PDB file of C-alpha atoms in Angstrom:
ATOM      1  CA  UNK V   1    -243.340  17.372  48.327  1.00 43.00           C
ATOM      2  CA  UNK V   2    -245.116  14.348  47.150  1.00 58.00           C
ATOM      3  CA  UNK V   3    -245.164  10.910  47.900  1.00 82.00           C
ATOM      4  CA  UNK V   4    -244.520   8.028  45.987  1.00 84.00           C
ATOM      5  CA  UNK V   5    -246.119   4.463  46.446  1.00 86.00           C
ATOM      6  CA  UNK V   6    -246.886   1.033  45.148  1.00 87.00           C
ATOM      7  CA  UNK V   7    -250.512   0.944  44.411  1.00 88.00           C
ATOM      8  CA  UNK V   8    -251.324  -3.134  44.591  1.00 84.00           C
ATOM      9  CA  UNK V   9    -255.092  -4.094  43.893  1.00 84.00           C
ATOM     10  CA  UNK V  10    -256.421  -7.483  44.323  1.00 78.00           C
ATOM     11  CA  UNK V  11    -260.046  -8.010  42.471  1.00 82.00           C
ATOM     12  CA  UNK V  12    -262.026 -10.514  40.619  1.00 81.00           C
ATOM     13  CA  UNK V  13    -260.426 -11.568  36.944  1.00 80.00           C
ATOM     14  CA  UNK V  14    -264.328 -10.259  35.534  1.00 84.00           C
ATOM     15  CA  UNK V  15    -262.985  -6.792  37.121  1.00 85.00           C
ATOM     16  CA  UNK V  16    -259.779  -6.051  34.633  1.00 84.00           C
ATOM     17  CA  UNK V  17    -261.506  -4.057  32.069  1.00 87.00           C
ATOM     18  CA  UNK V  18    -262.832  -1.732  34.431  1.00 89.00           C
ATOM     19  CA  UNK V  19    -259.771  -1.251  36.598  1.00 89.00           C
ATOM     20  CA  UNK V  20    -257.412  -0.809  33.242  1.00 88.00           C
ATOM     21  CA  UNK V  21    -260.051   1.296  32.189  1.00 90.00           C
ATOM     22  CA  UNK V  22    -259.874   3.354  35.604  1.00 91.00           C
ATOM     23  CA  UNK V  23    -255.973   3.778  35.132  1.00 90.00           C
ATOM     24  CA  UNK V  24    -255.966   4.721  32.226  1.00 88.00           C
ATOM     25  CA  UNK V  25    -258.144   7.857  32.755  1.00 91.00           C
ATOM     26  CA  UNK V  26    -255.798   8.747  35.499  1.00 90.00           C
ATOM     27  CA  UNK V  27    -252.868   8.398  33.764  1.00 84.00           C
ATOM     28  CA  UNK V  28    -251.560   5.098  35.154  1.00 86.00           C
ATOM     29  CA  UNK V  29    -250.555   3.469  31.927  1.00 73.00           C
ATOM     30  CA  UNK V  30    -247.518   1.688  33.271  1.00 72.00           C
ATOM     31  CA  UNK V  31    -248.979  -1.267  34.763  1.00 80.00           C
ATOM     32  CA  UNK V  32    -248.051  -5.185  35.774  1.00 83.00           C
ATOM     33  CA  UNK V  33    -250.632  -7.810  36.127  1.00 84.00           C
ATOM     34  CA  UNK V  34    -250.611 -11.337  37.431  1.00 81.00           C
ATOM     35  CA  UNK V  35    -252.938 -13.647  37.928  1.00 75.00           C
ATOM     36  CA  UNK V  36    -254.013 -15.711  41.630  1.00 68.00           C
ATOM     37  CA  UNK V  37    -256.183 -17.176  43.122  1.00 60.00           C
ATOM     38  CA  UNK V  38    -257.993 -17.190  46.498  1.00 55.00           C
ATOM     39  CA  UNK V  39    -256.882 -19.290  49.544  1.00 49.00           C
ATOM     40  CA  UNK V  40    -258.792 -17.894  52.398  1.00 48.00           C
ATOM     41  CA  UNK V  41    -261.710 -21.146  53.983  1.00 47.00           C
ATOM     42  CA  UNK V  42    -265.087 -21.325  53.158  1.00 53.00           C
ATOM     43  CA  UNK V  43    -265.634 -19.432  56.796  1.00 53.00           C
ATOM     44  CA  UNK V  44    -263.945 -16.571  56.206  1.00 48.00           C
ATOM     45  CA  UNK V  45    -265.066 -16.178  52.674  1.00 49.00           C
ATOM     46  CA  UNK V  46    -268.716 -16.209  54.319  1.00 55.00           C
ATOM     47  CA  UNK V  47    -267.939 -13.994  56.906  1.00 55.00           C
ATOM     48  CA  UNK V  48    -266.252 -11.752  54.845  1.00 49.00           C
ATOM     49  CA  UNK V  49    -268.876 -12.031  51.872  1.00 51.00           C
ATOM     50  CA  UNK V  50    -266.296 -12.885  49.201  1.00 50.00           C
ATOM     51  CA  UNK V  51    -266.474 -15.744  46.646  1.00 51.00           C
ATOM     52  CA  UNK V  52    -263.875 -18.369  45.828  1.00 50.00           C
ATOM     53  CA  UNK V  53    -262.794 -16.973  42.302  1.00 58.00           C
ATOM     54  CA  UNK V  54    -259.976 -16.545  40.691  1.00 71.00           C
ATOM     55  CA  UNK V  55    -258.045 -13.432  41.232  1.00 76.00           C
ATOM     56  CA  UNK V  56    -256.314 -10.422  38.839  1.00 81.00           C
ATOM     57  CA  UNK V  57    -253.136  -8.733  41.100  1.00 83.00           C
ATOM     58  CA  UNK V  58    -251.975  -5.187  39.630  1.00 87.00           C
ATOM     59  CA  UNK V  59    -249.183  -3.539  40.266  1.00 87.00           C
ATOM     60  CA  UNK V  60    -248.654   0.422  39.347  1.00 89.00           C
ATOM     61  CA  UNK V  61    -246.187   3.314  40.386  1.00 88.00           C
ATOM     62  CA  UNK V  62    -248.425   6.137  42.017  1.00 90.00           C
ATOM     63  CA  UNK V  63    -248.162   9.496  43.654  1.00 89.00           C
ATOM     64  CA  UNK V  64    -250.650  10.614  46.404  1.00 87.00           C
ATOM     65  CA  UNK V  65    -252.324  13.414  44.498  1.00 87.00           C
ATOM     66  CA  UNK V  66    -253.231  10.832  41.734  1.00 90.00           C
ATOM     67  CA  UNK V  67    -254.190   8.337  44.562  1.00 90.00           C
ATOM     68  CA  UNK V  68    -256.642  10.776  45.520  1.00 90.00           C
ATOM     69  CA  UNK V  69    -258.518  10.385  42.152  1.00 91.00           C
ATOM     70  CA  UNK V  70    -257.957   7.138  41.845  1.00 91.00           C
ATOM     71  CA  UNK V  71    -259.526   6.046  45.363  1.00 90.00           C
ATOM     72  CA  UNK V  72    -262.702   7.900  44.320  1.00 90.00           C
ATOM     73  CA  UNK V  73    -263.212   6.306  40.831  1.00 90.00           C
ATOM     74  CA  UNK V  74    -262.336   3.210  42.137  1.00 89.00           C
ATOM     75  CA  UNK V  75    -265.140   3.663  45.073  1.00 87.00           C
ATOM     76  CA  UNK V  76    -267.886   5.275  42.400  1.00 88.00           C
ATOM     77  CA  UNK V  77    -266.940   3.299  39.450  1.00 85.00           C
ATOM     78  CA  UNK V  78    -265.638  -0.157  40.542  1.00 86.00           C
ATOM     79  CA  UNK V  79    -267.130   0.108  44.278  1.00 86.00           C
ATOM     80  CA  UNK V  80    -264.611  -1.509  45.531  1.00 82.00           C
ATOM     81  CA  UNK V  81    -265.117  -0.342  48.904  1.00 76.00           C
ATOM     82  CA  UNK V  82    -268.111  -3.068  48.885  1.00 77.00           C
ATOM     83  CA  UNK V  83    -267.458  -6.294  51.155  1.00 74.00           C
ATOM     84  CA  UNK V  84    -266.144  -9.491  48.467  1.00 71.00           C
ATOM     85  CA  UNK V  85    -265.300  -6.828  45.092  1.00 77.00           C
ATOM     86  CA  UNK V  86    -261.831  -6.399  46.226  1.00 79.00           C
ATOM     87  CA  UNK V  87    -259.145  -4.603  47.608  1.00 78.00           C
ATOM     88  CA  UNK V  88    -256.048  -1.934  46.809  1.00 85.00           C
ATOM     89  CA  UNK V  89    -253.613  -0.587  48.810  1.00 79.00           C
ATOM     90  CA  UNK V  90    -250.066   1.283  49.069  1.00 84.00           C
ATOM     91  CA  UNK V  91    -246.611   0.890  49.909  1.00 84.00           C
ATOM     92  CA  UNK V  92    -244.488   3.208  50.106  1.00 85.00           C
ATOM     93  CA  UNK V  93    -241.463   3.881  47.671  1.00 86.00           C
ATOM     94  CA  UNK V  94    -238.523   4.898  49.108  1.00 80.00           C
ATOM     95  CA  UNK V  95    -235.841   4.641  46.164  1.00 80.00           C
ATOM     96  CA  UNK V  96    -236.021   4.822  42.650  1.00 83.00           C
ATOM     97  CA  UNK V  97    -232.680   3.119  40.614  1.00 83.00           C
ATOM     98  CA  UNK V  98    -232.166   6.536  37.943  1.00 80.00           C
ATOM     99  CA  UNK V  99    -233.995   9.658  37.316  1.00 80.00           C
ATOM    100  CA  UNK V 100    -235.135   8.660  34.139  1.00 79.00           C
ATOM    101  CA  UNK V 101    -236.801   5.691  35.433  1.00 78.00           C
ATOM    102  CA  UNK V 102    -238.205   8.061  38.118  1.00 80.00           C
ATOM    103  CA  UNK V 103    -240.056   9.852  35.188  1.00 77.00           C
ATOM    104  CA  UNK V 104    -241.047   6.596  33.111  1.00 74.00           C
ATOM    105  CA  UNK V 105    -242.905   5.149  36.016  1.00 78.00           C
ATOM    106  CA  UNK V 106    -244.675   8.504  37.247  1.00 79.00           C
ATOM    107  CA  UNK V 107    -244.870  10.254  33.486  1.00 77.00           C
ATOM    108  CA  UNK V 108    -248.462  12.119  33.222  1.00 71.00           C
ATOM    109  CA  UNK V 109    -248.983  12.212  37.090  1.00 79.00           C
ATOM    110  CA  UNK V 110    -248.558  15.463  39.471  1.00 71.00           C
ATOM    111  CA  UNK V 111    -245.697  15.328  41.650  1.00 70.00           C
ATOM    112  CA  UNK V 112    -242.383  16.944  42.965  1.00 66.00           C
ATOM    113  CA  UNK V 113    -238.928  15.324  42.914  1.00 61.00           C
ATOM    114  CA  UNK V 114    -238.184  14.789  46.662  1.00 59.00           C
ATOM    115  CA  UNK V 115    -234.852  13.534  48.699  1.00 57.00           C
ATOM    116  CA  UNK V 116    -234.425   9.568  49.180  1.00 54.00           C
ATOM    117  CA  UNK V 117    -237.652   8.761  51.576  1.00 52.00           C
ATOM    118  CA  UNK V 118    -235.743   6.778  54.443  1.00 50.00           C
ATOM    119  CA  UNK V 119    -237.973   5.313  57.076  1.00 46.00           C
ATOM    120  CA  UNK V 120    -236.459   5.368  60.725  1.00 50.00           C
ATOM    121  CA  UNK V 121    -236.173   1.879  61.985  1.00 58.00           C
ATOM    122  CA  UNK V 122    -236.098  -0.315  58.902  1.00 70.00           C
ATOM    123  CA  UNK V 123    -233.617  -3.013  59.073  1.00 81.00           C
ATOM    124  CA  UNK V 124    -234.845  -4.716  55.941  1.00 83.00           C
ATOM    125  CA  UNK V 125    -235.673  -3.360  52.357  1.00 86.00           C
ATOM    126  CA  UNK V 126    -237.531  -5.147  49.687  1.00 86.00           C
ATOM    127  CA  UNK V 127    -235.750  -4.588  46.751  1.00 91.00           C
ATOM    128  CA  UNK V 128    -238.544  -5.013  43.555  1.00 89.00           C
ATOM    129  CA  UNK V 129    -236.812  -5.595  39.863  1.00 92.00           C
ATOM    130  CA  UNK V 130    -238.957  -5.791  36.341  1.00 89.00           C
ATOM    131  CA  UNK V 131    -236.765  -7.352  33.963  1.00 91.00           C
ATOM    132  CA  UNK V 132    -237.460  -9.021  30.681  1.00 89.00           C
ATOM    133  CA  UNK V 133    -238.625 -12.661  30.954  1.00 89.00           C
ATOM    134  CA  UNK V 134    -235.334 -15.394  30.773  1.00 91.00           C
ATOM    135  CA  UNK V 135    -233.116 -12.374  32.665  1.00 93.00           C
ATOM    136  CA  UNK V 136    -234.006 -13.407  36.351  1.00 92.00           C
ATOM    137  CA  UNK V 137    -230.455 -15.027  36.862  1.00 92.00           C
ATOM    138  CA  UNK V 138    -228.513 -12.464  35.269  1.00 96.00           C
ATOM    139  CA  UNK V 139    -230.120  -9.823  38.053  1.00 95.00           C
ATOM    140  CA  UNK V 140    -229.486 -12.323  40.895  1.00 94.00           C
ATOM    141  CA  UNK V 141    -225.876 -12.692  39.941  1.00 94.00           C
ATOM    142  CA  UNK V 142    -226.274  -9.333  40.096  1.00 96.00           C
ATOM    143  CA  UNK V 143    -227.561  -8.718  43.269  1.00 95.00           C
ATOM    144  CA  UNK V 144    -225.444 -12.169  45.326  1.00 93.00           C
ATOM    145  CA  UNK V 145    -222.123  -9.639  43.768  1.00 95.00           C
ATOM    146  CA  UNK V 146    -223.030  -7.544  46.697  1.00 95.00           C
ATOM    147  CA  UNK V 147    -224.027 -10.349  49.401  1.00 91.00           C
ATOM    148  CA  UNK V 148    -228.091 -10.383  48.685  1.00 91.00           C
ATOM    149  CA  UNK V 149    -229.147 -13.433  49.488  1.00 82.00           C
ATOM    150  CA  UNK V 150    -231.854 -15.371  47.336  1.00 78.00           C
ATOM    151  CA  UNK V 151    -234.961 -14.034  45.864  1.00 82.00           C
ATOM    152  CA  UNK V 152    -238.194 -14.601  44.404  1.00 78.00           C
ATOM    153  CA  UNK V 153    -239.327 -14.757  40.913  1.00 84.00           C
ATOM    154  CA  UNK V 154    -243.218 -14.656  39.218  1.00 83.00           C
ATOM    155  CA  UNK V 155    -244.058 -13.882  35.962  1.00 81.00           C
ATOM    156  CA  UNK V 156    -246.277 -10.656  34.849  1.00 79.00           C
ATOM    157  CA  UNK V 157    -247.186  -8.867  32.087  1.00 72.00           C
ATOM    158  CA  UNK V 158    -246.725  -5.732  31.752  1.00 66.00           C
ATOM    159  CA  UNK V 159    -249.544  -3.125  29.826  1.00 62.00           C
ATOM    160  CA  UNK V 160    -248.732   0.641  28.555  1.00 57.00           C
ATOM    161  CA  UNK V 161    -245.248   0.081  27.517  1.00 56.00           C
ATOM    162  CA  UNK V 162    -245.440   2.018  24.452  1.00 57.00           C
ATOM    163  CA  UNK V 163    -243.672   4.899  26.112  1.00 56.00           C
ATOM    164  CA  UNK V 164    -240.403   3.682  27.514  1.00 55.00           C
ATOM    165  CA  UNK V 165    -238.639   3.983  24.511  1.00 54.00           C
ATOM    166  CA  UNK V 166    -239.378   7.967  24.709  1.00 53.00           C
ATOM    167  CA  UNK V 167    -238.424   7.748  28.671  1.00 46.00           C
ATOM    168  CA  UNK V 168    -235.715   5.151  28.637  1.00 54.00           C
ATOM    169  CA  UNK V 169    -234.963   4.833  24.996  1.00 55.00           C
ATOM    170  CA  UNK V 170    -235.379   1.176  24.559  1.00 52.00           C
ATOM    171  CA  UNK V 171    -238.707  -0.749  23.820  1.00 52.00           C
ATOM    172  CA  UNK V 172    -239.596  -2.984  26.630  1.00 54.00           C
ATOM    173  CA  UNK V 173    -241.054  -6.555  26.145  1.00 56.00           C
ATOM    174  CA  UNK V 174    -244.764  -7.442  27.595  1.00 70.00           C
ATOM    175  CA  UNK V 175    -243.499 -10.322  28.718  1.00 80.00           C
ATOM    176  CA  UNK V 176    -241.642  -9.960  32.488  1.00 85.00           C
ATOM    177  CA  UNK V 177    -240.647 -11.451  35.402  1.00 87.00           C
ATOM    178  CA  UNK V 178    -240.723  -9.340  38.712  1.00 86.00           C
ATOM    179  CA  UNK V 179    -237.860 -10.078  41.062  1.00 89.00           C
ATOM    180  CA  UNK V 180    -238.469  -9.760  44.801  1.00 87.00           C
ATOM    181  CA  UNK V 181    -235.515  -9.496  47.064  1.00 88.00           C
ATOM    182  CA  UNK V 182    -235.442  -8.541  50.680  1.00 82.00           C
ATOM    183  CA  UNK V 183    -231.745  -7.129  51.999  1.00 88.00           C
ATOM    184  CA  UNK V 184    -230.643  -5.098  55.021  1.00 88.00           C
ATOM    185  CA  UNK V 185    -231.257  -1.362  54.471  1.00 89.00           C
ATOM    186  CA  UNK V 186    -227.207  -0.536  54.256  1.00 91.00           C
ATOM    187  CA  UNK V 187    -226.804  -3.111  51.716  1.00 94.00           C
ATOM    188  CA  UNK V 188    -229.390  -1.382  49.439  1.00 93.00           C
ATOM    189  CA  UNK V 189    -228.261   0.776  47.713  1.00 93.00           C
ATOM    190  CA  UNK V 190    -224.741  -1.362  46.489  1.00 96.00           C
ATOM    191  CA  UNK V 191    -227.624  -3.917  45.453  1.00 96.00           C
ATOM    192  CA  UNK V 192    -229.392  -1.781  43.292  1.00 95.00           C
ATOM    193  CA  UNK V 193    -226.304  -0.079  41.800  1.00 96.00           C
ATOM    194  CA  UNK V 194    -224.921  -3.702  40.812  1.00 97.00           C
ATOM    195  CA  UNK V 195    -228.169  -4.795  39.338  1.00 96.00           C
ATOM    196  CA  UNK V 196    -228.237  -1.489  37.075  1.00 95.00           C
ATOM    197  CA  UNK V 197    -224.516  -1.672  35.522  1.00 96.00           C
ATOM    198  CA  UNK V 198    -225.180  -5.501  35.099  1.00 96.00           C
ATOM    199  CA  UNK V 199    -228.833  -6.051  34.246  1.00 96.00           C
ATOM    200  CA  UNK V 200    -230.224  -2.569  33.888  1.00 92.00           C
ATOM    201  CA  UNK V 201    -231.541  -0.704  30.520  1.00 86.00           C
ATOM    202  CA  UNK V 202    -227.986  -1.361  28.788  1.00 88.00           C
ATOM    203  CA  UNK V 203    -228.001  -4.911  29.050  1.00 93.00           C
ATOM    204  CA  UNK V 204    -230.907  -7.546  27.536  1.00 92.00           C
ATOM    205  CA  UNK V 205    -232.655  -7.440  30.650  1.00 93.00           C
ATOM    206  CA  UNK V 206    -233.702  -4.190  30.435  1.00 90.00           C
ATOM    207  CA  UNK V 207    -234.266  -4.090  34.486  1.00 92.00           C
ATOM    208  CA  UNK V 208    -236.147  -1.371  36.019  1.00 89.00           C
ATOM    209  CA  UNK V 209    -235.230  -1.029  40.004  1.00 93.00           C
ATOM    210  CA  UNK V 210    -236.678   0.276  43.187  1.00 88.00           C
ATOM    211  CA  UNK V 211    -237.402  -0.457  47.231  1.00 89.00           C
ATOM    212  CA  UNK V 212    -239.661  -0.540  49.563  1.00 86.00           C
ATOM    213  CA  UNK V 213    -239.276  -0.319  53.330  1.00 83.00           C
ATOM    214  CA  UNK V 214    -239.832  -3.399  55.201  1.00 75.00           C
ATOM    215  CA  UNK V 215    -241.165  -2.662  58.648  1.00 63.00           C
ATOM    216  CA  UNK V 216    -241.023  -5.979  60.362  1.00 58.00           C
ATOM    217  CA  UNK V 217    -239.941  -9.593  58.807  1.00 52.00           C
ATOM    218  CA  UNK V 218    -240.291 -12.947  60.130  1.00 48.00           C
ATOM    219  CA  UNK V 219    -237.840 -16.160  59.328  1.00 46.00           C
ATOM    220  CA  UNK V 220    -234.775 -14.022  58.682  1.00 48.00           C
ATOM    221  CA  UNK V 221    -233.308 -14.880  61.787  1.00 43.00           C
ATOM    222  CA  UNK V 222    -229.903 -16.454  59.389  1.00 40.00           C
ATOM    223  CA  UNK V 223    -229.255 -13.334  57.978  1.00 45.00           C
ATOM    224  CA  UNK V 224    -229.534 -11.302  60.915  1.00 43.00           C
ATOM    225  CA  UNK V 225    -226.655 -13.337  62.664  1.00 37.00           C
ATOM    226  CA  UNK V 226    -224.795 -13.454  59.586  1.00 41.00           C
TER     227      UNK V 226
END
């Protein structure tokens, strides 16, 4: 059975070309960008040999056999395994909202459809929504139906979009916002299910919708009483 993950890369802005480039020959075409910058002190940018400068985030949908191939071009191509170039890493995935989203995010990569991945000991899940930009409120309405509390909003654009109108049957704007919203693990799945009959591919927002286990949290000490 394969595994499904958030792939998350942090490089230099100079870097995108090469990194979209490195996607695309493995198939990653659905991909959200962002832009930061550093914060880390002059120190540890010394120690750790990186330079102040601003920052490209990505975002992708990945299984482990295409990780595989990734991690290597990334290491020949981009070297990113060199101190101060940058860094990726995964999440796991441990719910997709539909089937056919399932297939829009992982289309052209090698993998089996597996059972819901549920992670002893989670009490928290962070529940990740792309919707259209202007639609953030609708999914939080959405999501406070079914007691989630607030949640976080940045803007993104999103690259290889062409193809959800085969998938999903709609054409999806460039333009999103990603909505980040940590809930306990039993509320979940009523979450997501609200957020897709209100603010999923039938409405404007166009949502896509799926979790990741949270293995420890700090600060949530209100909502653990409540």
């Amino acid at each position: 059975m394969s595994e499904i993950y958030l792939l998350m890369t942090i490089t230099k802005r100079t870097m995108g070309r090469q990194l979209m480039a490195c996607y695309e020959k493995n198939a990653l075409s659905t991909v959200l960008c962002t832009l930061a910058r550093g914060t880390a002190t002059s120190e540890i940018l010394d120690c750790l040999g990186l330079e102040l400068a601003e920052k490209m985030v990505t975002m992708t949908v990945i299984s482990d056999e295409t990780w595989k191939n990734v991690k290597r071009d990334m290491e020949d191509s981009l070297q990113i395994d060199v101190p101060g170039t940058g860094i990726a890493f995964l999440v796991p995935v441990s719910s997709v909202g539909g089937k056919t989203v399932f297939q829009f995010l992982l289309e052209g990569q090698s993998y089996e459809i597996e059972e819901e991945n549920v992670m002893k000991n989670t009490k928290y899940e962070l529940i990740i929504v792309i919707a259209n930009q202007g639609y953030s409120e609708l999914v939080m309405e959405a999501a406070r139906a079914q007691g989630a509390g607030g949640g976080t909003v940045i803007h993104a654009k999103g690259t290889g979009l062409e193809k959800a109108e085969k998938f999903l049957g709609v054409s999806i704007a460039d333009e999103k916002e990603m909505i980040f919203i940590v809930a306990k693990s039993e509320m979940k799945n009523s979450i997501m299910r609200s957020i897709m009959e209100k603010a999923g591919l039938e409405s404007k927002a166009k949502s896509v919708v799926f979790s990741l286990p949270v293995t420890d949290t700090a600060g949530l000490r209100l909502q653990e009483i409540q």
